Structures are given as structure tokens and as C-alpha cells.
PDB file of C-alpha atoms in Angstrom:
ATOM      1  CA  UNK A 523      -6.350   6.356   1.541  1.00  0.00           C
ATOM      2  CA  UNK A 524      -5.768   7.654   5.235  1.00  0.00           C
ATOM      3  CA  UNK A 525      -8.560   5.197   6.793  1.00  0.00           C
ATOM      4  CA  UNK A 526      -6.784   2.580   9.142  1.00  0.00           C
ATOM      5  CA  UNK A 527      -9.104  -0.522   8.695  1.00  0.00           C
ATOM      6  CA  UNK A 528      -8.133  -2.046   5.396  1.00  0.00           C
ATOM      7  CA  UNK A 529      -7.760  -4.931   6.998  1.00  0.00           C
ATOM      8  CA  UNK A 530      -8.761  -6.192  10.583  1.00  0.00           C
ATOM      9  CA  UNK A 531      -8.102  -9.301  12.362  1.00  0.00           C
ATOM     10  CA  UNK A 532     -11.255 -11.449  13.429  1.00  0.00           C
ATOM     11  CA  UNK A 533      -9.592 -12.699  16.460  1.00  0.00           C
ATOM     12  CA  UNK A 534     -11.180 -11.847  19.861  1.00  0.00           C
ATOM     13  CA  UNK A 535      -7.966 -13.062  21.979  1.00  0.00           C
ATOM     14  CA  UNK A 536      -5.098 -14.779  19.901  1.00  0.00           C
ATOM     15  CA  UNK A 537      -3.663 -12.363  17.875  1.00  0.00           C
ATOM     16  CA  UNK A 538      -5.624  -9.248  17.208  1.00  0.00           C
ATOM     17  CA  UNK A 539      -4.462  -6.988  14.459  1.00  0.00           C
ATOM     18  CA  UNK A 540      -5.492  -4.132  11.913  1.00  0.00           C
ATOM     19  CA  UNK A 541      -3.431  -2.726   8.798  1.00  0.00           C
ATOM     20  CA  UNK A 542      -3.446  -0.042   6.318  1.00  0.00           C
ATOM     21  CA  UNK A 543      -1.549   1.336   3.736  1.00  0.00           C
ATOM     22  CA  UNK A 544       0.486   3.054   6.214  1.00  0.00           C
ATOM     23  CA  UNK A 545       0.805   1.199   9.300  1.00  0.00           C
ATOM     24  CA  UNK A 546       0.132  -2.117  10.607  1.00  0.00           C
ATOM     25  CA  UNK A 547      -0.474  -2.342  14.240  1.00  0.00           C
ATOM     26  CA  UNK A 548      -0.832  -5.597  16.269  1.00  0.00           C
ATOM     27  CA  UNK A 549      -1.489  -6.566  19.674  1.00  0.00           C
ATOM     28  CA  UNK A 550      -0.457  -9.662  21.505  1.00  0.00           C
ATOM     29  CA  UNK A 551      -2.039 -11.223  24.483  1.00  0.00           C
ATOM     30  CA  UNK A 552      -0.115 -11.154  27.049  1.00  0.00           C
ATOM     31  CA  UNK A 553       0.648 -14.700  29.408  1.00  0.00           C
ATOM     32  CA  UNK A 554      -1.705 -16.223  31.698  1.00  0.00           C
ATOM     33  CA  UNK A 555      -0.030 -14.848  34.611  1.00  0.00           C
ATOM     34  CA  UNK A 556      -0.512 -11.496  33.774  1.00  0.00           C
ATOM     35  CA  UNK A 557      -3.784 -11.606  32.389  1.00  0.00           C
ATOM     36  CA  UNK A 558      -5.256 -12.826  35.419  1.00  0.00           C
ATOM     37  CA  UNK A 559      -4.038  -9.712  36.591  1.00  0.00           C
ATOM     38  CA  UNK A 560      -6.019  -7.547  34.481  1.00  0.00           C
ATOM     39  CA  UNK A 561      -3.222  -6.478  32.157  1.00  0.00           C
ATOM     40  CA  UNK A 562      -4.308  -5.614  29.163  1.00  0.00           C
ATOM     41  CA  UNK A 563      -2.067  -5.370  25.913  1.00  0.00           C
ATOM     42  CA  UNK A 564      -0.788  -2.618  24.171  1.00  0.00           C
ATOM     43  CA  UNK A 565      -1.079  -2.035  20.631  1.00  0.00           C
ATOM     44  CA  UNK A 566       2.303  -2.501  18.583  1.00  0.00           C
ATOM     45  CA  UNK A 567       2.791  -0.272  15.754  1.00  0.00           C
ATOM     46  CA  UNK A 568       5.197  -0.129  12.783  1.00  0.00           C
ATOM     47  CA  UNK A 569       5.091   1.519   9.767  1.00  0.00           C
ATOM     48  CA  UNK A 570       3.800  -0.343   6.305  1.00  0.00           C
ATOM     49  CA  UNK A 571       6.558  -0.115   4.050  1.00  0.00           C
ATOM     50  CA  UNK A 572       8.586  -2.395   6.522  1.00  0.00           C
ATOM     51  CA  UNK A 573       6.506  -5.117   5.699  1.00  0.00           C
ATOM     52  CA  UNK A 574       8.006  -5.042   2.122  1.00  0.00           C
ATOM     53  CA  UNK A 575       8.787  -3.087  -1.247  1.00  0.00           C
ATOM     54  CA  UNK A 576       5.151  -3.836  -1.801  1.00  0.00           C
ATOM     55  CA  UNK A 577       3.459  -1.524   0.489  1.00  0.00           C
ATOM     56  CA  UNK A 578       5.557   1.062  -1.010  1.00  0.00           C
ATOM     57  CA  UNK A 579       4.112   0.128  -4.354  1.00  0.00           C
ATOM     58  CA  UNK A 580       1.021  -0.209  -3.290  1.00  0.00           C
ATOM     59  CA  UNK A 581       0.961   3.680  -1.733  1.00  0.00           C
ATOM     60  CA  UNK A 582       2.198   4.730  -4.404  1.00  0.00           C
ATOM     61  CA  UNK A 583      -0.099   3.268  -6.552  1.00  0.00           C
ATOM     62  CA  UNK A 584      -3.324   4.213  -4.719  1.00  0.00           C
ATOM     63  CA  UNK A 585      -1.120   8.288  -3.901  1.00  0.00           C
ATOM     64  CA  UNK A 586      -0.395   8.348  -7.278  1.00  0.00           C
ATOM     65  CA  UNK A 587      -3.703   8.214  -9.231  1.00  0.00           C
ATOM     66  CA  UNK A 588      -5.380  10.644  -5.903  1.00  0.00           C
ATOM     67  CA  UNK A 589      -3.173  13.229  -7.361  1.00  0.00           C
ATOM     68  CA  UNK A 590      -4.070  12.905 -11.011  1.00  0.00           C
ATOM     69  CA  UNK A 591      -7.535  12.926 -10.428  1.00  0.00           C
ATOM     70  CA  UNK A 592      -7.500  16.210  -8.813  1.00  0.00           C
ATOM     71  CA  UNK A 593      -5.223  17.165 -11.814  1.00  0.00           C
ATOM     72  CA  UNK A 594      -8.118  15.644 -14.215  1.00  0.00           C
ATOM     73  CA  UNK A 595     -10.815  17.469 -12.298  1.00  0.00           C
ATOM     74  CA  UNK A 596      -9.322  21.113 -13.437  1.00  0.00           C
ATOM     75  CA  UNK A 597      -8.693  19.990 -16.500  1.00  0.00           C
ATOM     76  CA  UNK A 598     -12.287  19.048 -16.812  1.00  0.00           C
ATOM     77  CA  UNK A 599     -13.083  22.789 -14.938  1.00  0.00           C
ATOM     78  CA  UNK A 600     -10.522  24.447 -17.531  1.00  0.00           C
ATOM     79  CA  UNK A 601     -12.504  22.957 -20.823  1.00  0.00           C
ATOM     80  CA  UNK A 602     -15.684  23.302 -19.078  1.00  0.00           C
ATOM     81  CA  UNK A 603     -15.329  27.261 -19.156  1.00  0.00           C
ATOM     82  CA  UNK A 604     -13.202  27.416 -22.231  1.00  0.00           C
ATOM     83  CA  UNK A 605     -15.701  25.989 -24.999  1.00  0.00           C
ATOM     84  CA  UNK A 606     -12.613  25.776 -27.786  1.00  0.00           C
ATOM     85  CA  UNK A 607     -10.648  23.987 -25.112  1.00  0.00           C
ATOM     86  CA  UNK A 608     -13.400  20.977 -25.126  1.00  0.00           C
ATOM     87  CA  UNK A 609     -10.468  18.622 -26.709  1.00  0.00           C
ATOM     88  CA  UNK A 610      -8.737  18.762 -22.888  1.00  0.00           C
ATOM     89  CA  UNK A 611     -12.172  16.389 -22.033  1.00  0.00           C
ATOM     90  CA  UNK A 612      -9.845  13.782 -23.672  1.00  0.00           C
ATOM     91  CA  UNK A 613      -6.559  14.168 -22.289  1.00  0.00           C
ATOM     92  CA  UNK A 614      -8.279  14.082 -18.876  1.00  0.00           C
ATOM     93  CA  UNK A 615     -10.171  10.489 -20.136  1.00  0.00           C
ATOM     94  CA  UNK A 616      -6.537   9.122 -21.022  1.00  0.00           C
ATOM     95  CA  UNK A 617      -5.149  10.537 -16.671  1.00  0.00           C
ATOM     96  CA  UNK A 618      -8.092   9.035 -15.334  1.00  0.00           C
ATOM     97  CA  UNK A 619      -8.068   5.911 -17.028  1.00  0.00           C
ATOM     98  CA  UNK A 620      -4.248   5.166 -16.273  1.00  0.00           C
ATOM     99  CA  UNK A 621      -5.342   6.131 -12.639  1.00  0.00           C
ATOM    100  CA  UNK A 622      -8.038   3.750 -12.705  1.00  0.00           C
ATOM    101  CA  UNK A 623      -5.516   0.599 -13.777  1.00  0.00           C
ATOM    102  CA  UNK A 624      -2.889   2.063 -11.226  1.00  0.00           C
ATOM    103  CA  UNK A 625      -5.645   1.491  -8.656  1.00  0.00           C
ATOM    104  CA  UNK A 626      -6.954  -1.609  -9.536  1.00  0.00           C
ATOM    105  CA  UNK A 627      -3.262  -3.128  -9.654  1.00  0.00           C
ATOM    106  CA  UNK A 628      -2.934  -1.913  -6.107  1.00  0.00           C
ATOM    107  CA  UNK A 629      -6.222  -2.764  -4.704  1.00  0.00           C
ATOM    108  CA  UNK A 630      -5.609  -6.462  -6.291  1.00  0.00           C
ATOM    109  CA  UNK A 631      -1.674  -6.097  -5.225  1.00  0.00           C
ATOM    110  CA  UNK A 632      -2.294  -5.131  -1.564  1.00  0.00           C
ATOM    111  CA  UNK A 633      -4.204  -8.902  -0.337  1.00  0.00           C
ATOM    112  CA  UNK A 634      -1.993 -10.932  -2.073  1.00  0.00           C
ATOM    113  CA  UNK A 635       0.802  -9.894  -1.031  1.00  0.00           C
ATOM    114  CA  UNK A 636      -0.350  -8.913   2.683  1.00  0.00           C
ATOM    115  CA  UNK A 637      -1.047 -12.803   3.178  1.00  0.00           C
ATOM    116  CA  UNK A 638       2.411 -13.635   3.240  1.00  0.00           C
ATOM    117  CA  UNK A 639       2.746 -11.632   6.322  1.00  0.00           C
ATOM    118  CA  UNK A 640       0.217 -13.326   8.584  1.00  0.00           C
ATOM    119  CA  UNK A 641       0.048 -16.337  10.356  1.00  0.00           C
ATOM    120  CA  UNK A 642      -1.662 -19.436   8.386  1.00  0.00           C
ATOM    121  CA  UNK A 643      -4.612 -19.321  11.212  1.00  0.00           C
ATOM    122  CA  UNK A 644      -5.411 -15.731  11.319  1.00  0.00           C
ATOM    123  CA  UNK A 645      -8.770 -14.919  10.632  1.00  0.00           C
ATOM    124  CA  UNK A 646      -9.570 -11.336   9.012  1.00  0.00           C
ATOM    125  CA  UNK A 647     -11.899  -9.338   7.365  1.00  0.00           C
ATOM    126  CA  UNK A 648     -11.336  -6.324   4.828  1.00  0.00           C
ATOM    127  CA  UNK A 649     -12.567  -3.159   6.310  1.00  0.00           C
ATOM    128  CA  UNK A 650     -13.764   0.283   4.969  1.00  0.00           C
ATOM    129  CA  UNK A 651     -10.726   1.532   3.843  1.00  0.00           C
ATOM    130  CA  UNK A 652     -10.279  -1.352   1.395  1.00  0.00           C
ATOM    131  CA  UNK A 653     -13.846  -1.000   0.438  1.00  0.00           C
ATOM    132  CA  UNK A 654     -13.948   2.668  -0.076  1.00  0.00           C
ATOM    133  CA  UNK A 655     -10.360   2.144  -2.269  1.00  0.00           C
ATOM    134  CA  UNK A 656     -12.757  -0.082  -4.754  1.00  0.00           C
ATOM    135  CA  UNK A 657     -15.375   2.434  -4.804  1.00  0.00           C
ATOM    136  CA  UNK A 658     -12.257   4.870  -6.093  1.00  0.00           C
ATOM    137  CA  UNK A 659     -11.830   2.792  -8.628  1.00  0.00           C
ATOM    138  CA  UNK A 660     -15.136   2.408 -10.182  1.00  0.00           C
ATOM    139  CA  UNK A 661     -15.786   6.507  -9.441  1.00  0.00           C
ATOM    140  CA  UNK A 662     -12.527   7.263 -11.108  1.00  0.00           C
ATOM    141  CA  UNK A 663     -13.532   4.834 -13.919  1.00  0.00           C
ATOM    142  CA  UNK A 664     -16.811   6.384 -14.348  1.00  0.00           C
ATOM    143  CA  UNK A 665     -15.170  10.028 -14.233  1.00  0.00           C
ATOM    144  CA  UNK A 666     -13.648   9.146 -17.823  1.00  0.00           C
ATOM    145  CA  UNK A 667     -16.457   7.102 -19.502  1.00  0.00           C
ATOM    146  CA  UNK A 668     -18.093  10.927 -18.989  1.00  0.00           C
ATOM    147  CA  UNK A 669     -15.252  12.659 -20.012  1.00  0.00           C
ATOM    148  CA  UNK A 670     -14.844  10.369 -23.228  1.00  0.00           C
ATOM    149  CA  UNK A 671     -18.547  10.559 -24.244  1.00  0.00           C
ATOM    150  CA  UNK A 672     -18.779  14.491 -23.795  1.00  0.00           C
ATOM    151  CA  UNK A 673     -19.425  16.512 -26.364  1.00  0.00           C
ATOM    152  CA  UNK A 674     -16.708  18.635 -27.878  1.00  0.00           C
ATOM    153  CA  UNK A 675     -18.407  19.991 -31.247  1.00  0.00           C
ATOM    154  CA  UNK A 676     -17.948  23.604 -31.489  1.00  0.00           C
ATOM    155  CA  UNK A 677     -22.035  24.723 -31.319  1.00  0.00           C
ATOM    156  CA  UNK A 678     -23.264  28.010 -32.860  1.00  0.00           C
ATOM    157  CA  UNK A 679     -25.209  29.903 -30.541  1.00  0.00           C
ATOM    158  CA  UNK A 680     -27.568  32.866 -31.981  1.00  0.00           C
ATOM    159  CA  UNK A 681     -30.480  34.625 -30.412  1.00  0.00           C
ATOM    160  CA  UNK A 682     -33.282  34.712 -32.609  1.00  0.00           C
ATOM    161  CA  UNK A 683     -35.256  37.977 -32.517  1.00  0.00           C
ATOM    162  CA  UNK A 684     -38.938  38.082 -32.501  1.00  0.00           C
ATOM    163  CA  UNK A 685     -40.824  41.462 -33.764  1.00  0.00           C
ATOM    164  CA  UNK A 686     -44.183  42.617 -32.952  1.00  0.00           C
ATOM    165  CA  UNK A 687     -46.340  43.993 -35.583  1.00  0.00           C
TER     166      UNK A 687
END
């Protein structure tokens, strides 16, 4: 979520570039004249969400379901300790499953619409931040599966007392 390499330009001169979901930064070459020189080019920031409504969407999307995992995780701590609360494991499924689609939508969201912004001969590469968004998704995924397939029986527990004769 806070990593800046979601996406990185592949360009060595041209048009060098990185994005993520809350900045996109881009630096220009400058001319011949100047380069010769030894000037180099500075970096040229602005934030995401002027590149479109999208980038809003997709923070919130990726913000969103960050904050209802950490809501499912106490949930899951809250039934854990409470053994007649065990039906919570459910309600915390049903948050992390939403949160998984909400990521998905904006991990699949973010490229396609991101395109539109670039020229037609940049080269780029997704970087770790896009990667490690993915990885979200199937941990957040995997996170219910658990909580669906938990047990929630109500088990007797008695001690069993042994005598010696």
C-alpha cells in the first residue's frame, strides 16, 4: 500500500518514470545542450488521484479492505477467547471475503486504466508494490477459507479422575 514501485518505467534515457497508488513521479531528459553539460534531470512529482477518479477508486479500494482486515483479525481474537462467541468466525469470513473482491477489482482496475496515461512506446515493468498488493489478496483470501472451515461446535470439556488403589 505505501511502497512506491507499482509500476516503473524500463526506459534508461527517454522517459523514465515510476507510479504508485499515491504519486506518480516522472523525469524527463533534458536537451542535448544541456546534457552535454552534465545536467541531470529532476524528478517531477504529482499526486495520483490527478491522473483520474480512478486512482481514487483504486486507493480506496486497496485502503478500504486494509482496514477491515485488521477489523476481521479482532474479531477472530474476540471468538478465539470467547468459546460461545465462535459464530463471530463467520461474520469475519463474510469482511474478509468482500475485502478480498474489493482488492482484486483494484489490483485488476489499477493497469488498465494506468495505460491510458502513458505514452504508446513506454516500456514498464510492475514492481513490488503491485506484487505484494496480489499477495494481499490471496493472504486475505486464505484468512477466510480458515475462518469459514473453523470449528464452532460448543465442546464439553471434563477432567477425568484416575484413583489409586
Amino acid at each position: 500500500m505505501i511502497l512506491e514501485d507499482w509500476v516503473v518505467s524500463d526506459e534508461n534515457e527517454n522517459f523514465q518514470f515510476y507510479m504508485s497508488l499515491w504519486k506518480k513521479c516522472k523525469k524527463i531528459p533534458p536537451p542535448e545542450v544541456e546534457r552535454e553539460e552534465g545536467v541531470e534531470a529532476e524528478w517531477e512529482c504529482l499526486e495520483a488521484t490527478a491522473l483520474g477518479v480512478y486512482m481514487s477508486v483504486v486507493q480506496a479500494l486497496i485502503v478500504i479492505p486494509f482496514v477491515a482486515s485488521i477489523i476481521s483479525f479482532i474479531i477472530g481474537i474476540v471468538a478465539y477467547c470467547k468459546r460461545e462467541w465462535r459464530f463471530l468466525y463467520k461474520i469475519a469470513a463474510i469482511i474478509l471475503i468482500i475485502a478480498a473482491v474489493a482488492v482484486l477489482v483494484g489490483v485488476i482496475l489499477f493497469p488498465i486504466m494506468f495505460i491510458n496515461n502513458l505514452p504508446f512506446s513506454a516500456f514498464f515493468w510492475f514492481g513490488w508494490g503491485y506484487g505484494v498488493s496480489w499477495a494481499a489478496f490471496c493472504f486475505i483470501l486464505c484468512a477466510a477459507v480458515l475462518f469459514l472451515i473453523s470449528q464452532d461446535k460448543k465442546e464439553i470439556y471434563h477432567t477425568q479422575k484416575t484413583m489409586k488403589l
